[in-house]
Coordinates of C-alpha atoms in Angstrom, one line a residue:
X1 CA -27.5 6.2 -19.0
X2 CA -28.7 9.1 -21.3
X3 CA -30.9 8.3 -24.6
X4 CA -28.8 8.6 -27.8
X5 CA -31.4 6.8 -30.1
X6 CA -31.7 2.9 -31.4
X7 CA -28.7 2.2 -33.0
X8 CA -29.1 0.6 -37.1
X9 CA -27.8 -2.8 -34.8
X10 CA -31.2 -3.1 -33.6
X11 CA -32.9 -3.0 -36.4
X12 CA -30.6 -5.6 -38.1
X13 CA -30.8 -7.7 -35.1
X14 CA -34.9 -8.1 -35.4
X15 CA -34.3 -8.4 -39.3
X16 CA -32.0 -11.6 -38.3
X17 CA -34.6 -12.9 -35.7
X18 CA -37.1 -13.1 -38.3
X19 CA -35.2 -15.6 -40.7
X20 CA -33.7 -17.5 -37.8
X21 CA -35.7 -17.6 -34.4
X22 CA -34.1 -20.3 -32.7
X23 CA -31.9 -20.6 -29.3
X24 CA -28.9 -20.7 -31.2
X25 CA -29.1 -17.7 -32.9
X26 CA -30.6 -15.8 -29.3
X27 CA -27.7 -17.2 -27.3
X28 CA -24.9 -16.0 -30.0
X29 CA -26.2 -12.4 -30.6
X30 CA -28.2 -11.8 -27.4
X31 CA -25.1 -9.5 -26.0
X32 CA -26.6 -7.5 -29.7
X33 CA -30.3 -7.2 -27.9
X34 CA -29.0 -6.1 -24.4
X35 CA -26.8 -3.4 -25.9
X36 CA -29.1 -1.9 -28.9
X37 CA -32.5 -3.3 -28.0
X38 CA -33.0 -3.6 -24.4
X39 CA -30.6 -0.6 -23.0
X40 CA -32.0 2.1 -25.3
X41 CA -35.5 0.9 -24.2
X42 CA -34.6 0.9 -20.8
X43 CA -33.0 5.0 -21.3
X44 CA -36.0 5.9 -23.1
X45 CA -38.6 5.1 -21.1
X46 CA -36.5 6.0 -18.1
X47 CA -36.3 9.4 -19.4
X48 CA -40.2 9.4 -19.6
X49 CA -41.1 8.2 -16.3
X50 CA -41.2 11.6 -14.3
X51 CA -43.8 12.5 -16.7
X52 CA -45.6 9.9 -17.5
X53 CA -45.1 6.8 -14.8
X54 CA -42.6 3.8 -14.6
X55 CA -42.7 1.5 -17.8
X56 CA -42.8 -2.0 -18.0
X57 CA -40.3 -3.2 -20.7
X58 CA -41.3 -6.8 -22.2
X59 CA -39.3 -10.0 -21.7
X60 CA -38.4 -11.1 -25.5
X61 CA -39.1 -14.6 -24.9
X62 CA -43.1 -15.8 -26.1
X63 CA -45.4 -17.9 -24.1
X64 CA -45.2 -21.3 -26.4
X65 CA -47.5 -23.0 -24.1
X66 CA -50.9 -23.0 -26.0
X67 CA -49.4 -21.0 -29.6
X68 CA -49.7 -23.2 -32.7
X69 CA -45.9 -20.9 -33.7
X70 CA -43.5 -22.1 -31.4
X71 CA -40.9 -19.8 -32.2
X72 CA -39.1 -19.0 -28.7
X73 CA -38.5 -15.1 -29.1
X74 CA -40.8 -12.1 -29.9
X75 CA -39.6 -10.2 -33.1
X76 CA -40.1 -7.2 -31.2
X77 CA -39.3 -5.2 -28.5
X78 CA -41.9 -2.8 -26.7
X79 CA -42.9 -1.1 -23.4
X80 CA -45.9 0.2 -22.0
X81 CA -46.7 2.8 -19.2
X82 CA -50.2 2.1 -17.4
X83 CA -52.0 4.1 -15.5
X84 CA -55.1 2.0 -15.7
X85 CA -55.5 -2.0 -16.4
X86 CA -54.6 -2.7 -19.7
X87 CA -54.4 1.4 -20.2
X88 CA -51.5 3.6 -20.8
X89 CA -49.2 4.8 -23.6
X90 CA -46.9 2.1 -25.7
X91 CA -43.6 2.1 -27.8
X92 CA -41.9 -0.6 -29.7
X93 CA -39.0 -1.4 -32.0
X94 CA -39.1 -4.3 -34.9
X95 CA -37.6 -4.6 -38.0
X96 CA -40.2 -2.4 -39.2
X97 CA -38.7 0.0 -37.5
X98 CA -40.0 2.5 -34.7
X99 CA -44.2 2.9 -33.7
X100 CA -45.7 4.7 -30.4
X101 CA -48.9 4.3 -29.6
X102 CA -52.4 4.2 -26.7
X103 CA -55.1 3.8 -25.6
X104 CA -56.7 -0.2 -23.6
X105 CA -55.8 -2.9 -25.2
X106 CA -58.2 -5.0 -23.2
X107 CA -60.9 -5.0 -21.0
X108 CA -63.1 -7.3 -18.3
X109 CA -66.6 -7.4 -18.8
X110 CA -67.2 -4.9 -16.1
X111 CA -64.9 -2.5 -17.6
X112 CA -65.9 -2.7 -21.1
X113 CA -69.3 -2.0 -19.5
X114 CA -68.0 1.2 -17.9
X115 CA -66.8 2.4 -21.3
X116 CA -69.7 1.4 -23.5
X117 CA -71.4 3.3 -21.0
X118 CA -69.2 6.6 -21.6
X119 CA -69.0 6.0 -25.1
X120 CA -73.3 6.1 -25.1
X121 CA -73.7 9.4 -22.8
X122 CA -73.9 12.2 -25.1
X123 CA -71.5 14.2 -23.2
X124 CA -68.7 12.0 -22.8
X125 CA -69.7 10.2 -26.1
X126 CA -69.1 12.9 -27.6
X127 CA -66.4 14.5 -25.9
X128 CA -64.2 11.3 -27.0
X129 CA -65.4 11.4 -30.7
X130 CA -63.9 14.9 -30.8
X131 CA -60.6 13.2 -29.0
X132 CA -60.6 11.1 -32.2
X133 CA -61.1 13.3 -34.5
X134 CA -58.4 15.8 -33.6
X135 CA -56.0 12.8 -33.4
X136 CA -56.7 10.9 -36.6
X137 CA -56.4 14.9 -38.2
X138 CA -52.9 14.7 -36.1
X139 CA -52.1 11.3 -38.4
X140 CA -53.1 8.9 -35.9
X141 CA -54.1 5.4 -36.4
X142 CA -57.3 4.1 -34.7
X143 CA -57.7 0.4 -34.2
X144 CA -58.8 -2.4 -31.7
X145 CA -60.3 -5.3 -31.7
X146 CA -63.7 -4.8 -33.2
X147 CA -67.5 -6.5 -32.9
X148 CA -68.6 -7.1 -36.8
X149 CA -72.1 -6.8 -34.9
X150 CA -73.7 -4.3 -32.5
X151 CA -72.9 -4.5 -29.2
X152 CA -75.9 -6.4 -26.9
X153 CA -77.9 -3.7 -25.6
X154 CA -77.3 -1.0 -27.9
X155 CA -79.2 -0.1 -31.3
X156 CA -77.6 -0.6 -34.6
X157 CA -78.6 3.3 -35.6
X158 CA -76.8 4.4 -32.4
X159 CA -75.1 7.9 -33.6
X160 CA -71.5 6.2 -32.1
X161 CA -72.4 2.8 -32.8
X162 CA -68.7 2.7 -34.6
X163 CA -67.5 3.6 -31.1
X164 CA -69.4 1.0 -29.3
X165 CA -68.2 -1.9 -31.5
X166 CA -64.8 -1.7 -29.9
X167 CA -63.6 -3.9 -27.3
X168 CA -60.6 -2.3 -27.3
X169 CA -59.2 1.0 -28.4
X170 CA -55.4 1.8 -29.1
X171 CA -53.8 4.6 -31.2
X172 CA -50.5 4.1 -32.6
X173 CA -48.2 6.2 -35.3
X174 CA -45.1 4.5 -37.4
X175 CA -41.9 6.0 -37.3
X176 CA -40.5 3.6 -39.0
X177 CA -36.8 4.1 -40.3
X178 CA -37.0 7.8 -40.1
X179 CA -33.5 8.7 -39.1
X180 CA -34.3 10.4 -36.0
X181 CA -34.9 6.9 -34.2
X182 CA -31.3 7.0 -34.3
X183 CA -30.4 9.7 -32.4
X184 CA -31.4 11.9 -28.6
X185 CA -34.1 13.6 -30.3
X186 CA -36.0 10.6 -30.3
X187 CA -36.8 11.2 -27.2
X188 CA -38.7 14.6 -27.9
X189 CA -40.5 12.9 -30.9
X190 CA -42.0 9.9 -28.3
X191 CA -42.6 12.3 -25.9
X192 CA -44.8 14.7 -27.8
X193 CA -46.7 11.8 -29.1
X194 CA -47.7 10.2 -25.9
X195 CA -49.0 13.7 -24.8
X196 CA -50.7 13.7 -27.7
X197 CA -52.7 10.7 -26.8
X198 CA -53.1 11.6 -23.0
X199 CA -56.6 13.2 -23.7
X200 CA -57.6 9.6 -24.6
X201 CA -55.3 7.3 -22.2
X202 CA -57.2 9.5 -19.5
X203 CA -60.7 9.2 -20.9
X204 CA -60.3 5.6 -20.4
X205 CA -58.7 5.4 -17.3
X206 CA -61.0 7.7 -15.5
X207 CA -63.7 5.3 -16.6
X208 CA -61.8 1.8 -15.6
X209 CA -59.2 2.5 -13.0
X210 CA -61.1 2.3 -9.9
X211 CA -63.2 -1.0 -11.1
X212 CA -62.1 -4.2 -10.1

């Protein structure tokens, strides 16, 4: 099946989930999620994979098991590429609309080692600041979880010390309800974006993907 966009039904099913996550409402509109949710994802991503890898597209139901929020179903539906642990590119459709994104959104010990470890040589330090700072120019997003403190080891005047606080790194850019996430040129638009963020997704992976 070719990608035509996400139709408005999706975004109206995930504004409905919101006021009324329960199995009820899942078992009476879930034919809604399979034919404007789950099969444009599924297309999409599809479309991508020669590029950029197979993608994994998310269950909808939450793990309850530990959660204080019990609500059964996630209010959103996304799907990420890897080509490292936790590393890859990311897309994902809410009632908020349309987002892409990158980067590691978690990390072992080991491997947060390996990348504190890049971050701190001044050639690959700096080589991903400059990453960063062509992206966030682009109108990129740059989050993560974050230390409030210095990292153990490292000195609070260290010139990337910003850098260093992160235990993880993603990227992501809203699309919101612009009207092309309704249509086949979507597509291009998610496309461009995640070879936008490559430079990064492949700074971290060549640091991470051979560690156990």
């Amino acid at each position: 099946m070719q990608f035509a966009g996400f139709p408005e039904a999706a975004l109206d099913f995930y504004d409905d989930l919101e006021v009324d996550n329960t199995k009820s409402f899942w078992e009476a509109n879930k034919h809604i999620h399979a034919a404007s949710v789950k099969t444009p994802m599924v297309a999409l991503t599809d479309a991508l994979a020669d590029e950029f890898g197979a993608a994994k597209v998310f269950r909808p139901y939450r793990d309850v098991r530990f959660a204080k929020d019990k609500t059964p179903y996630k209010t959103h539906q996304g799907a990420f590429v890897g080509v490292a642990p936790a590393t890859g590119w990311y897309v994902e459709i809410s009632a908020r609309g349309v987002r892409t994104g990158g980067g590691f959104y978690e990390a072992t010990a080991q491997r947060l080692a390996a990348v504190r470890a890049a971050m701190d040589d001044e050639r690959t330090g700096r080589e991903l600041e400059k990453i960063l700072a062509r992206l966030r120019k682009a109108g990129w997003e740059v989050g993560g979880n974050r230390l409030k403190t210095k990292p153990r080891g490292y000195d609070v005047d260290h010139p990337r010390i910003e850098l260093l606080r992160h235990r993880s790194l993603v990227l992501r850019r809203d699309h919101g309800f612009a009207p092309v996430i309704h249509t086949p040129e979507f597509l291009d638009v998610v496309r461009r974006d995640w070879r936008e963020l490559r430079p990064v997704v492949e700074w971290v992976a060549q640091r991470t993907d051979t560690l156990e």
